[in-house]
GROMACS .gro file of C-alpha atoms in nm:
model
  226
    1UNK     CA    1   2.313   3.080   5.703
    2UNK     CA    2   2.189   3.092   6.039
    3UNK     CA    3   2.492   3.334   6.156
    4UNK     CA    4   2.373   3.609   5.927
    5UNK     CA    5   2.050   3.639   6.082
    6UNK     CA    6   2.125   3.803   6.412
    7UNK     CA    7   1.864   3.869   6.727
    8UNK     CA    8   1.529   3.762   6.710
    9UNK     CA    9   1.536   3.622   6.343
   10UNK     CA   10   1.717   3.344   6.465
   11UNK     CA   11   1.455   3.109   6.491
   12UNK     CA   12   1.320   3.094   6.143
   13UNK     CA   13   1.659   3.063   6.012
   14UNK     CA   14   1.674   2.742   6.060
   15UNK     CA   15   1.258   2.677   5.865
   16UNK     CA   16   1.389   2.856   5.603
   17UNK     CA   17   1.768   2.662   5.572
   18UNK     CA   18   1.528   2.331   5.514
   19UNK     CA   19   1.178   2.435   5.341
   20UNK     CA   20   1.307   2.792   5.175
   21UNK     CA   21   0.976   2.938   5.013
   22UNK     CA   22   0.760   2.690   5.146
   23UNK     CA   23   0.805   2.792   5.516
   24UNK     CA   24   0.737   3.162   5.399
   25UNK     CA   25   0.444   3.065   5.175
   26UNK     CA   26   0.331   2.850   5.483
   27UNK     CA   27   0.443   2.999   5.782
   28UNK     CA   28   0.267   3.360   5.681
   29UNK     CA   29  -0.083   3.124   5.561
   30UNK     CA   30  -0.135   3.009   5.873
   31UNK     CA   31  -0.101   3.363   6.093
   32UNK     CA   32  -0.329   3.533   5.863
   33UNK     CA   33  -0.634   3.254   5.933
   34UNK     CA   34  -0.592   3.336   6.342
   35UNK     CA   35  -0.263   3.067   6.436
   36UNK     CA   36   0.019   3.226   6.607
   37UNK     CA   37   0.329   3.201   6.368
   38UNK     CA   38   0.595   3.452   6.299
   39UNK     CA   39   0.458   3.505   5.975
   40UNK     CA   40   0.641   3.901   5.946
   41UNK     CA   41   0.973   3.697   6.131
   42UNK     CA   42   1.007   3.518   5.870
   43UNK     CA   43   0.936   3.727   5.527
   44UNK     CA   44   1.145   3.965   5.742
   45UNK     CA   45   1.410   3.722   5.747
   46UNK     CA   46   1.384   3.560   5.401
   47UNK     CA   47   1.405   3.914   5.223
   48UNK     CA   48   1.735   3.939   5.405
   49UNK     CA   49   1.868   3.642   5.251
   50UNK     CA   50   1.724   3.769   4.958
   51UNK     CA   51   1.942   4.069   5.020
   52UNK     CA   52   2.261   3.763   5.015
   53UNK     CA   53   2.167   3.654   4.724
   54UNK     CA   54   1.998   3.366   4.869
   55UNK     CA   55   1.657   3.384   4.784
   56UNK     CA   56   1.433   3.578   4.482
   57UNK     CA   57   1.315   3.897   4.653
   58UNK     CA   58   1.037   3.931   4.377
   59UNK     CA   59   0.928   3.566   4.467
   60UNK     CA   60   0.959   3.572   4.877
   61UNK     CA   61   0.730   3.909   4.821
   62UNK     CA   62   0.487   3.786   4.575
   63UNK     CA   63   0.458   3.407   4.781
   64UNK     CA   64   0.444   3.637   5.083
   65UNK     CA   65   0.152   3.823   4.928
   66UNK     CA   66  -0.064   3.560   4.800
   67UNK     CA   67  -0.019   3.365   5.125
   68UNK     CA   68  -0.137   3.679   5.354
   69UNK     CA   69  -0.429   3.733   5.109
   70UNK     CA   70  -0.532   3.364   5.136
   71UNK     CA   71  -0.475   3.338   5.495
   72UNK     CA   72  -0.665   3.598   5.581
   73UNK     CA   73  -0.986   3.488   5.387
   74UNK     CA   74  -0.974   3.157   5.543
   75UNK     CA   75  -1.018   3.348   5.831
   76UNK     CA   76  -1.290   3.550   5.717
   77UNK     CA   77  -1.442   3.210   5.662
   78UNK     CA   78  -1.409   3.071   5.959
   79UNK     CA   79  -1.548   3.406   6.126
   80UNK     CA   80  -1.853   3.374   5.870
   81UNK     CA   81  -1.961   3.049   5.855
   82UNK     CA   82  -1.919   2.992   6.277
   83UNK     CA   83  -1.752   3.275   6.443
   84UNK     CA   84  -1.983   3.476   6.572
   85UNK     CA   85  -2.170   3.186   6.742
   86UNK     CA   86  -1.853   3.062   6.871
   87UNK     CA   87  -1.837   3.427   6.971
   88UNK     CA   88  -2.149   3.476   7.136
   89UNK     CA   89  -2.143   3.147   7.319
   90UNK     CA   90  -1.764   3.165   7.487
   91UNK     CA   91  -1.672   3.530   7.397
   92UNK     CA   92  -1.747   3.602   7.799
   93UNK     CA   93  -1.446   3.407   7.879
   94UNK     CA   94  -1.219   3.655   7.716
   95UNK     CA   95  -1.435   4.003   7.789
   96UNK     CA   96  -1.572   3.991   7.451
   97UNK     CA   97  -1.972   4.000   7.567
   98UNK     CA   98  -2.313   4.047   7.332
   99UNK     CA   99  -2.219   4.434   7.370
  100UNK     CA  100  -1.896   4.502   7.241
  101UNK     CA  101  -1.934   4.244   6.926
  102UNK     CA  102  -2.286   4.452   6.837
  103UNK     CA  103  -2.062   4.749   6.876
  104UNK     CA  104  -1.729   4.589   6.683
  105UNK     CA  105  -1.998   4.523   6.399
  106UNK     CA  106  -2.128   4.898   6.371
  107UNK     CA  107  -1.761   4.978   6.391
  108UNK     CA  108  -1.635   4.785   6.124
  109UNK     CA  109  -1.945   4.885   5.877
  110UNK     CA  110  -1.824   5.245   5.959
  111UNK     CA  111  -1.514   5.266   5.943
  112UNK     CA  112  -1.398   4.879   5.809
  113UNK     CA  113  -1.182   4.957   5.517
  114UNK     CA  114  -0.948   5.092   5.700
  115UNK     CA  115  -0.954   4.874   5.973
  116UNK     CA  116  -0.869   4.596   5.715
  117UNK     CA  117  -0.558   4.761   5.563
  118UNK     CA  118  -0.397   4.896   5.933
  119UNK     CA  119  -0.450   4.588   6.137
  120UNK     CA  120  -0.159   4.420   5.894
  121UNK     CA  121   0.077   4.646   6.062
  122UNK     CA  122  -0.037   4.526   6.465
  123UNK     CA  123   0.049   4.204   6.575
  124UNK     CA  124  -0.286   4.044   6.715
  125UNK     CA  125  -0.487   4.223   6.502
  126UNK     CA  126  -0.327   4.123   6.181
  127UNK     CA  127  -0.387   3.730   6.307
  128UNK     CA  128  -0.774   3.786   6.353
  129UNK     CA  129  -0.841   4.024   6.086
  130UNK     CA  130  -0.983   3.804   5.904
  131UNK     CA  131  -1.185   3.607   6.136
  132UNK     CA  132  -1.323   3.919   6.252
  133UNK     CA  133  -1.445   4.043   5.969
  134UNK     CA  134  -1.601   3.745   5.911
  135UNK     CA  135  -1.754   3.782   6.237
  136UNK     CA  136  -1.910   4.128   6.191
  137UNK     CA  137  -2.051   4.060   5.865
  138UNK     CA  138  -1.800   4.331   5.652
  139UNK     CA  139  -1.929   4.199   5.281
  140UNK     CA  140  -1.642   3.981   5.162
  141UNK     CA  141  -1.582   4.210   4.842
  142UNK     CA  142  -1.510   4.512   5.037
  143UNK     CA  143  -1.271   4.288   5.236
  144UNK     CA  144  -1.083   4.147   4.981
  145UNK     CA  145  -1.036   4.462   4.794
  146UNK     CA  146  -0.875   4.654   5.134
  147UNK     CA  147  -0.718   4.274   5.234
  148UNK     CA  148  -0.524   4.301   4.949
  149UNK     CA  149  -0.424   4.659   4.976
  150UNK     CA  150  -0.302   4.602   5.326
  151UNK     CA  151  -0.133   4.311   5.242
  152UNK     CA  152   0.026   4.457   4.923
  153UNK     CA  153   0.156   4.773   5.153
  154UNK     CA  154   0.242   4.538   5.423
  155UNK     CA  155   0.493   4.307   5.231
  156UNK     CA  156   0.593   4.634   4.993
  157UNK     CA  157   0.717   4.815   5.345
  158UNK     CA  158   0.889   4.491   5.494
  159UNK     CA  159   1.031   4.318   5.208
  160UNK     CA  160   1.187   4.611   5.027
  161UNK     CA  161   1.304   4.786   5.386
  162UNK     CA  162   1.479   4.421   5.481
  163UNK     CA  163   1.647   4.354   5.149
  164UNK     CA  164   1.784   4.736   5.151
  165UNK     CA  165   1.911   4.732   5.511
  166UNK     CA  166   1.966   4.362   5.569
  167UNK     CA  167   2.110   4.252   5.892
  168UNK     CA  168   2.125   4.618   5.970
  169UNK     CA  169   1.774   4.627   6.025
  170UNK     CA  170   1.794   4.456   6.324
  171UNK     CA  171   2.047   4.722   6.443
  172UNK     CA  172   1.830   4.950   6.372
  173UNK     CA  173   1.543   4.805   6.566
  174UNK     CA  174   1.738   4.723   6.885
  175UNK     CA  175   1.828   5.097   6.867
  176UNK     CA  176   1.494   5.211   6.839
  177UNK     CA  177   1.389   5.040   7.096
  178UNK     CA  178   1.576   5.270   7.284
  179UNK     CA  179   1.349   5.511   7.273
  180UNK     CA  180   0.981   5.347   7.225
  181UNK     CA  181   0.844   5.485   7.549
  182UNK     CA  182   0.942   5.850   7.463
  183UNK     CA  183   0.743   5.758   7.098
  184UNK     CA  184   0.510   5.603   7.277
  185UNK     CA  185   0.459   5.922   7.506
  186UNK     CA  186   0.445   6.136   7.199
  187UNK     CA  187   0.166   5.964   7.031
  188UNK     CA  188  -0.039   5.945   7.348
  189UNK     CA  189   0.015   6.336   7.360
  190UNK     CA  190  -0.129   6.354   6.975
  191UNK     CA  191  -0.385   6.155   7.042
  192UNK     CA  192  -0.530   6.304   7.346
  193UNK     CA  193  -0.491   6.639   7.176
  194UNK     CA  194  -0.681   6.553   6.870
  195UNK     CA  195  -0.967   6.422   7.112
  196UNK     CA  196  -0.982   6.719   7.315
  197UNK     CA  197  -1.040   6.916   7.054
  198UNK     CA  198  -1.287   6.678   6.853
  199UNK     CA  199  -1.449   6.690   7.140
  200UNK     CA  200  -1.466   7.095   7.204
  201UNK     CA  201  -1.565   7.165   6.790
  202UNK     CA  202  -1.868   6.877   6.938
  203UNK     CA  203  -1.982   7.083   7.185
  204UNK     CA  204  -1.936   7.420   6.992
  205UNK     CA  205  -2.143   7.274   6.740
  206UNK     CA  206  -2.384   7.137   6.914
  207UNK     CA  207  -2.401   7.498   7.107
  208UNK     CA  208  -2.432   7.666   6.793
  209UNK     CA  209  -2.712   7.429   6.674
  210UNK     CA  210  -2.942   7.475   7.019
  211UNK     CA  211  -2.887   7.899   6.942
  212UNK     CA  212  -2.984   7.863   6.586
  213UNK     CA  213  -3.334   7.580   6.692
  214UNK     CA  214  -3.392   7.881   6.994
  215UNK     CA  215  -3.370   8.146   6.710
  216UNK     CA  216  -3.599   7.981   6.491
  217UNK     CA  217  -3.843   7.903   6.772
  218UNK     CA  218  -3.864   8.277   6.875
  219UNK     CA  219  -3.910   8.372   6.513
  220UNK     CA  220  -4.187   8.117   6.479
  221UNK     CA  221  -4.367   8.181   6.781
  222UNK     CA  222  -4.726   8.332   6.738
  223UNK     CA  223  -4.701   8.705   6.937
  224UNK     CA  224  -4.876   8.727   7.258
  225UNK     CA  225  -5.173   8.991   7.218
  226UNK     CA  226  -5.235   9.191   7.604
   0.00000   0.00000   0.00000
């Protein structure tokens, strides 16, 4: 089986040869909770064999599922029952200091849902999603509820793409790669556009607000008598 999966799914071809669902199941678990597995490698790869007719693609995407949704509020756990001391006490080693966590927990009661459902989709975040959560205090019903609709979009996209394509997905990857830097490029143009002018309707705004409170004052003001 191993020889169908080319490039880098080569190493979970051999987890899933022996344990089959369990390694996905597993394998997927354990990256959502904050360990470093190839958890998309291999639902990646088993939806490819799936493709073969080696594997149930309903089952590798509903194991795949359940284990990112679990996963993830183990981590949430972890984050809430001792992360943030953990956090506090050795987050200086790694640049994460009393500052940026306050501000990481204003952030995530802003703008936390969708935090949640993107960070499936970026490797580091999706490992600590939960734990971070946890961390910053994100009440655990609003982060199940946009878990489960990041995980649900994140296996839909990856499952259904790799059993379509099959080993042509990695083709397709290598050639993409091709030309990352010029994507890359491109998004840090659109970004730094859309912040130059957030920040110019800011200061407009702002502009127009100081007229409008120096309007008002003059309006307000008692008249001088000579």
């Amino acid at each position: 089986m191993q020889a169908d999966l080319p490039g880098f799914l080569h190493g979970v071809a051999p987890l899933l040869d022996r344990w089959g669902y369990y390694a996905v199941a597993a394998i997927i678990g354990v990256e959502s909770f904050g360990v470093p597995a190839p958890g998309q490698t291999i639902m990646v790869a088993a939806a490819i064999y799936a493709g073969a007719g080696r594997m149930n693609i309903f089952a590798v995407a509903a194991l795949s599922f359940v284990a990112a949704v679990l996963g993830d509020n183990v981590g949430y756990w972890i984050g809430a029952r001792g992360g943030r001391k953990l956090a506090l006490r050795w987050g200086r080693y790694v640049f994460l200091t009393p500052e940026r966590l306050a501000r990481a927990e204003g952030f995530f009661a802003r703008r936390g849902g969708r935090v949640v459902v993107v960070a499936r989709f970026i490797d580091g975040l999706r490992q600590l999603n939960g734990v971070i959560a946890g961390i910053t205090a994100m009440p655990w019903r609003t982060f199940l509820l946009y878990n489960a609709i990041g995980a649900a979009l994140w296996v839909g996209l990856w499952t259904t793409v790799a059993y379509l394509l099959g080993t042509h997905l990695v083709e397709i990857i290598e050639h993409a790669h091709r030309y990352k830097w010029w994507a890359i490029a491109a998004v840090t143009l659109a970004v730094a556009g859309y912040v130059t002018l957030h920040v110019r309707h800011i200061r407009r705004r702002r502009a127009r607000k100081a007229a409008a409170d120096d309007t008002i004052s003059e309006e307000i003001a008692p008249p001088h008598h000579g």
